[in-house]
Amino acid sequence: MLFWILAAVLTAAVLLLIVPPLLRSGAAAPDRDAFDREVYRDQLDELERDRARGLINDAQAEAAKAEIARRMLATAEKSGSAATPATPRSARVLAVLLALVLPLGALSVYGLYGRPDLPAQPLASRNLEQERGGPPKTVLAAMDKLKAQLAENPNDLQGWLILGQAYAKMGRNADAADALRRAVALNGDDVELQGLFGETLVSANDGMVGEEAVKAFDAVLAKEPKDPRARFFAALARYQAGDRKDALDRWASLMAESPADAPWVPVLRDQIREAAIALDLDPTKVTPQPLPAEQKPAGPMAQGQPGQNGQASEGQSQDEMIRGMVASLAAKLDADPSDVEGWLKLARSYGVLGEPDKALEAARKARERAPDRADVQVVYANAVLQTQPRNETPKPLPEEATSALRLALKAEPENKDALWLLGLDAMMSGRRDEAAAHWGKLIAQFKPSDPEYTLLKGRLDALKAGG
């Protein structure tokens, strides 16, 4: 019953706010004529001051006063003859409709979606921690029980590992690192445990690879030299220590040995791009193509021991399967060439397979069908760049690529890839002002805490200094 009382009171309050203004007459409007008369009085005072200072003579002052007096009389007559407007009929009709429709509409909506039979839930019985996105009470209770067991049996390796993983999922990385440190102390030969410990230390240290994390990754690499996680973070440690060239070489080597669909490839590509910018290199020319998707590389990076006939034939069958899927996509596009997204996907697939000419042709097909799309022009420009021979000395981009990038920028003035590559082309061509303009628009899209912001700021400062 209390709910219906509150609902009725709120509905009445809303109607009182909306309906009465619609029924009021127009007499409450401000008096504009009175305001005008106040202005004219101020003008008369100003005339007297001007005459006293000698700015106007007596004849000019009297003429101006006569004109102001005439205007004051006109406003007085106008206000005296004004009538109070009546409330329009449409306003009265609207007020009546609102008074009827608002309560009836609210009741109809509540009748369809409301749950009047649902009992109230006392605050004490609600799991507020879970409602805020935290772990359920049962999980917290289980963790407390596990910590009590570990206090009695500190040599329980599995217990410390479970506790560390639970803390990591909760975002309590420092606590997770403490728990995993105890696990590593019990079994330092487990490379997976060492890698997890090192990664958790990096997360707890806001992305910085500290000395303890470096030791953990070194322990992994001593037994598994091709472990992707350890190789990535070992290179990141070198980058943060200032050895950007060594970090770039390590990341590029990892990219060349990684399957295209590996989960670390996008992050790896971003790190290579960042290192290339810091070294004044073209990221497109120093980023190697990964291996075809699902194909395992020859070497210790593959799961298990490679080199057996069965595994070799499996790798070949995977490669054949991938190429078969690409061929199937190409056949579908020949039958229906209007699929722009299909042409873009085919261009990227050919790029991954190391067939730049076919990638360029597919990108050209997409460009012919959607020349106004910025992403299509960027894919075409990248396909053009893939066909260019690699040079140790950075050179300006080919005109075919820059023209596509300009079209991309025309369609999307804030396109990051187009701004970066056109700025790079301008810098390598000696057009420093143009490069600064493109990179100035690009840096505005990043926060000062972003690594891209820091690197772009360094490039812009170098341009201003004439470097």
XYZ file of N, CA and C in Angstrom, residues 263-350:
264
model
N 47.327 -14.619 -29.815
C 46.704 -13.511 -29.075
C 47.657 -12.366 -28.774
N 48.974 -12.633 -28.788
C 49.918 -11.572 -28.456
C 50.322 -10.732 -29.675
N 49.910 -11.113 -30.868
C 50.355 -10.408 -32.086
C 49.908 -8.948 -32.102
N 48.633 -8.589 -31.786
C 48.260 -7.172 -31.805
C 49.080 -6.319 -30.841
N 49.308 -6.825 -29.625
C 50.118 -6.069 -28.660
C 51.550 -5.964 -29.151
N 52.060 -7.041 -29.717
C 53.421 -7.056 -30.231
C 53.574 -6.044 -31.365
N 52.572 -5.962 -32.223
C 52.629 -5.008 -33.329
C 52.678 -3.566 -32.812
N 51.892 -3.287 -31.767
C 51.898 -1.944 -31.185
C 53.259 -1.607 -30.588
N 53.890 -2.586 -29.935
C 55.200 -2.323 -29.329
C 56.260 -2.079 -30.404
N 56.200 -2.832 -31.498
C 57.148 -2.608 -32.596
C 56.949 -1.214 -33.175
N 55.713 -0.821 -33.333
C 55.414 0.522 -33.850
C 55.985 1.604 -32.931
N 55.788 1.424 -31.621
C 56.297 2.403 -30.658
C 57.818 2.492 -30.704
N 58.482 1.335 -30.744
C 59.940 1.334 -30.796
C 60.446 1.939 -32.097
N 59.763 1.664 -33.210
C 60.183 2.216 -34.499
C 60.071 3.732 -34.497
N 58.996 4.269 -33.934
C 58.833 5.720 -33.856
C 59.940 6.330 -33.024
N 60.272 5.679 -31.909
C 61.337 6.203 -31.049
C 62.690 6.193 -31.739
N 62.881 5.290 -32.690
C 64.163 5.168 -33.407
C 64.141 5.864 -34.765
N 63.088 6.669 -35.030
C 62.961 7.377 -36.307
C 62.923 6.406 -37.487
N 62.231 5.298 -37.315
C 62.099 4.301 -38.374
C 60.637 4.206 -38.796
N 60.425 3.709 -40.002
C 59.087 3.501 -40.517
C 58.553 2.176 -39.976
N 57.496 2.191 -39.150
C 57.004 0.928 -38.579
C 56.608 -0.095 -39.632
N 56.084 0.368 -40.761
C 55.653 -0.587 -41.790
C 56.819 -1.338 -42.398
N 58.015 -0.772 -42.308
C 59.170 -1.408 -42.930
C 59.975 -2.267 -41.962
N 59.734 -2.103 -40.675
C 60.489 -2.897 -39.694
C 59.601 -3.929 -39.013
N 58.317 -3.981 -39.383
C 57.408 -4.960 -38.796
C 57.300 -6.155 -39.731
N 57.875 -7.288 -39.380
C 57.782 -8.457 -40.260
C 56.382 -9.054 -40.239
N 56.059 -9.798 -41.276
C 54.779 -10.486 -41.324
C 54.836 -11.745 -40.448
N 53.787 -11.993 -39.670
C 53.770 -13.226 -38.869
C 53.539 -14.437 -39.758
N 53.650 -15.598 -39.148
C 53.372 -16.831 -39.874
C 51.884 -16.938 -40.175
N 51.494 -17.723 -41.159
C 50.061 -17.931 -41.420
C 49.347 -18.443 -40.175
N 48.103 -18.113 -40.067
C 47.322 -18.502 -38.899
C 47.318 -20.006 -38.714
N 47.439 -20.403 -37.455
C 47.376 -21.803 -37.030
C 48.599 -22.624 -37.422
N 49.530 -22.068 -38.200
C 50.716 -22.850 -38.568
C 51.756 -22.739 -37.468
N 52.234 -23.846 -36.969
C 53.222 -23.848 -35.910
C 54.616 -23.645 -36.496
N 55.422 -22.765 -35.895
C 56.762 -22.548 -36.424
C 57.678 -23.727 -36.149
N 58.664 -23.894 -37.015
C 59.658 -24.946 -36.808
C 60.633 -24.498 -35.747
N 60.707 -25.192 -34.661
C 61.609 -24.797 -33.588
C 60.963 -25.027 -32.250
N 61.672 -24.690 -31.176
C 61.158 -24.958 -29.839
C 59.924 -24.167 -29.469
N 59.543 -23.175 -30.292
C 58.358 -22.404 -29.954
C 57.093 -23.222 -30.142
N 57.151 -24.257 -30.976
C 55.991 -25.118 -31.198
C 55.757 -25.976 -29.972
N 54.499 -26.355 -29.764
C 54.175 -27.226 -28.639
C 54.736 -28.613 -28.907
N 55.458 -29.149 -27.983
C 56.056 -30.465 -28.171
C 57.353 -30.352 -28.943
N 57.958 -31.470 -29.276
C 59.219 -31.500 -29.999
C 58.956 -31.619 -31.490
N 59.382 -30.621 -32.304
C 59.142 -30.675 -33.736
C 60.147 -31.565 -34.422
N 59.980 -31.676 -35.730
C 60.953 -32.421 -36.520
C 60.488 -33.806 -36.864
N 59.393 -34.290 -36.234
C 58.893 -35.616 -36.556
C 58.058 -35.543 -37.831
N 57.982 -36.636 -38.542
C 57.269 -36.657 -39.815
C 55.797 -36.324 -39.627
N 55.227 -36.852 -38.558
C 53.809 -36.596 -38.327
C 53.527 -35.128 -38.142
N 54.387 -34.434 -37.392
C 54.176 -33.019 -37.160
C 54.445 -32.219 -38.415
N 55.383 -32.571 -39.203
C 55.662 -31.843 -40.434
C 54.477 -31.926 -41.368
N 53.932 -33.143 -41.496
C 52.779 -33.272 -42.380
C 51.582 -32.516 -41.829
N 51.480 -32.446 -40.481
C 50.376 -31.693 -39.887
C 50.510 -30.217 -40.217
N 51.739 -29.670 -40.133
C 51.952 -28.268 -40.471
C 51.634 -28.001 -41.926
N 52.021 -28.922 -42.794
C 51.716 -28.746 -44.203
C 50.219 -28.779 -44.442
N 49.505 -29.695 -43.771
C 48.059 -29.773 -43.965
C 47.381 -28.506 -43.464
N 47.886 -27.915 -42.361
C 47.323 -26.667 -41.878
C 47.528 -25.551 -42.885
N 48.723 -25.481 -43.461
C 49.001 -24.459 -44.462
C 48.077 -24.633 -45.667
N 47.892 -25.884 -46.082
C 46.999 -26.150 -47.213
C 45.563 -25.768 -46.875
N 45.157 -26.024 -45.632
C 43.809 -25.679 -45.220
C 43.605 -24.165 -45.257
N 44.599 -23.421 -44.759
C 44.496 -21.960 -44.750
C 44.409 -21.423 -46.167
N 45.281 -21.925 -47.019
C 45.256 -21.460 -48.403
C 43.950 -21.866 -49.088
N 43.402 -23.007 -48.708
C 42.120 -23.409 -49.261
C 41.004 -22.460 -48.844
N 41.040 -22.001 -47.589
C 40.036 -21.055 -47.123
C 40.159 -19.726 -47.851
N 41.398 -19.285 -48.067
C 41.613 -18.035 -48.796
C 41.136 -18.175 -50.239
N 41.434 -19.335 -50.862
C 40.988 -19.571 -52.236
C 39.462 -19.600 -52.310
N 38.829 -20.172 -51.285
C 37.373 -20.207 -51.258
C 36.790 -18.801 -51.165
N 37.420 -17.950 -50.334
C 36.970 -16.568 -50.219
C 37.142 -15.839 -51.548
N 38.266 -16.067 -52.210
C 38.502 -15.430 -53.508
C 37.453 -15.861 -54.526
N 37.078 -17.150 -54.502
C 36.061 -17.640 -55.434
C 34.703 -16.993 -55.153
N 34.359 -16.823 -53.878
C 33.096 -16.174 -53.536
C 33.071 -14.731 -54.012
N 34.225 -14.063 -53.901
C 34.280 -12.665 -54.328
C 34.225 -12.545 -55.844
N 34.747 -13.543 -56.544
C 34.607 -13.532 -58.003
C 33.135 -13.654 -58.394
N 32.380 -14.429 -57.611
C 30.956 -14.594 -57.898
C 30.149 -13.382 -57.445
N 30.574 -12.751 -56.355
C 29.888 -11.557 -55.842
C 30.929 -10.491 -55.516
N 31.391 -9.745 -56.515
C 32.471 -8.771 -56.298
C 32.033 -7.513 -55.567
N 30.782 -7.408 -55.164
C 30.313 -6.194 -54.475
C 30.611 -6.210 -52.981
N 31.141 -7.308 -52.458
C 31.396 -7.451 -51.018
C 32.700 -6.742 -50.652
N 32.596 -5.504 -50.221
C 33.796 -4.715 -49.890
C 34.539 -5.322 -48.702
N 33.784 -5.716 -47.669
C 34.427 -6.305 -46.493
C 35.175 -7.581 -46.874
N 34.613 -8.351 -47.808
C 35.290 -9.564 -48.258
C 36.615 -9.251 -48.939
N 36.647 -8.213 -49.775
C 37.907 -7.834 -50.433
C 38.948 -7.375 -49.416
N 38.499 -6.638 -48.385
C 39.452 -6.206 -47.345
C 40.016 -7.415 -46.600
N 39.140 -8.360 -46.271
C 39.601 -9.567 -45.580
C 40.568 -10.359 -46.455
N 40.278 -10.430 -47.752
C 41.161 -11.157 -48.669
C 42.509 -10.458 -48.769
N 42.514 -9.140 -48.799
C 43.779 -8.395 -48.869
C 44.633 -8.666 -47.638
N 43.998 -8.668 -46.476
C 44.763 -8.934 -45.250
C 45.276 -10.378 -45.233
N 44.453 -11.307 -45.720
C 44.857 -12.715 -45.731
C 46.066 -12.925 -46.635
N 46.045 -12.331 -47.807
C 47.191 -12.452 -48.709
C 48.438 -11.809 -48.094
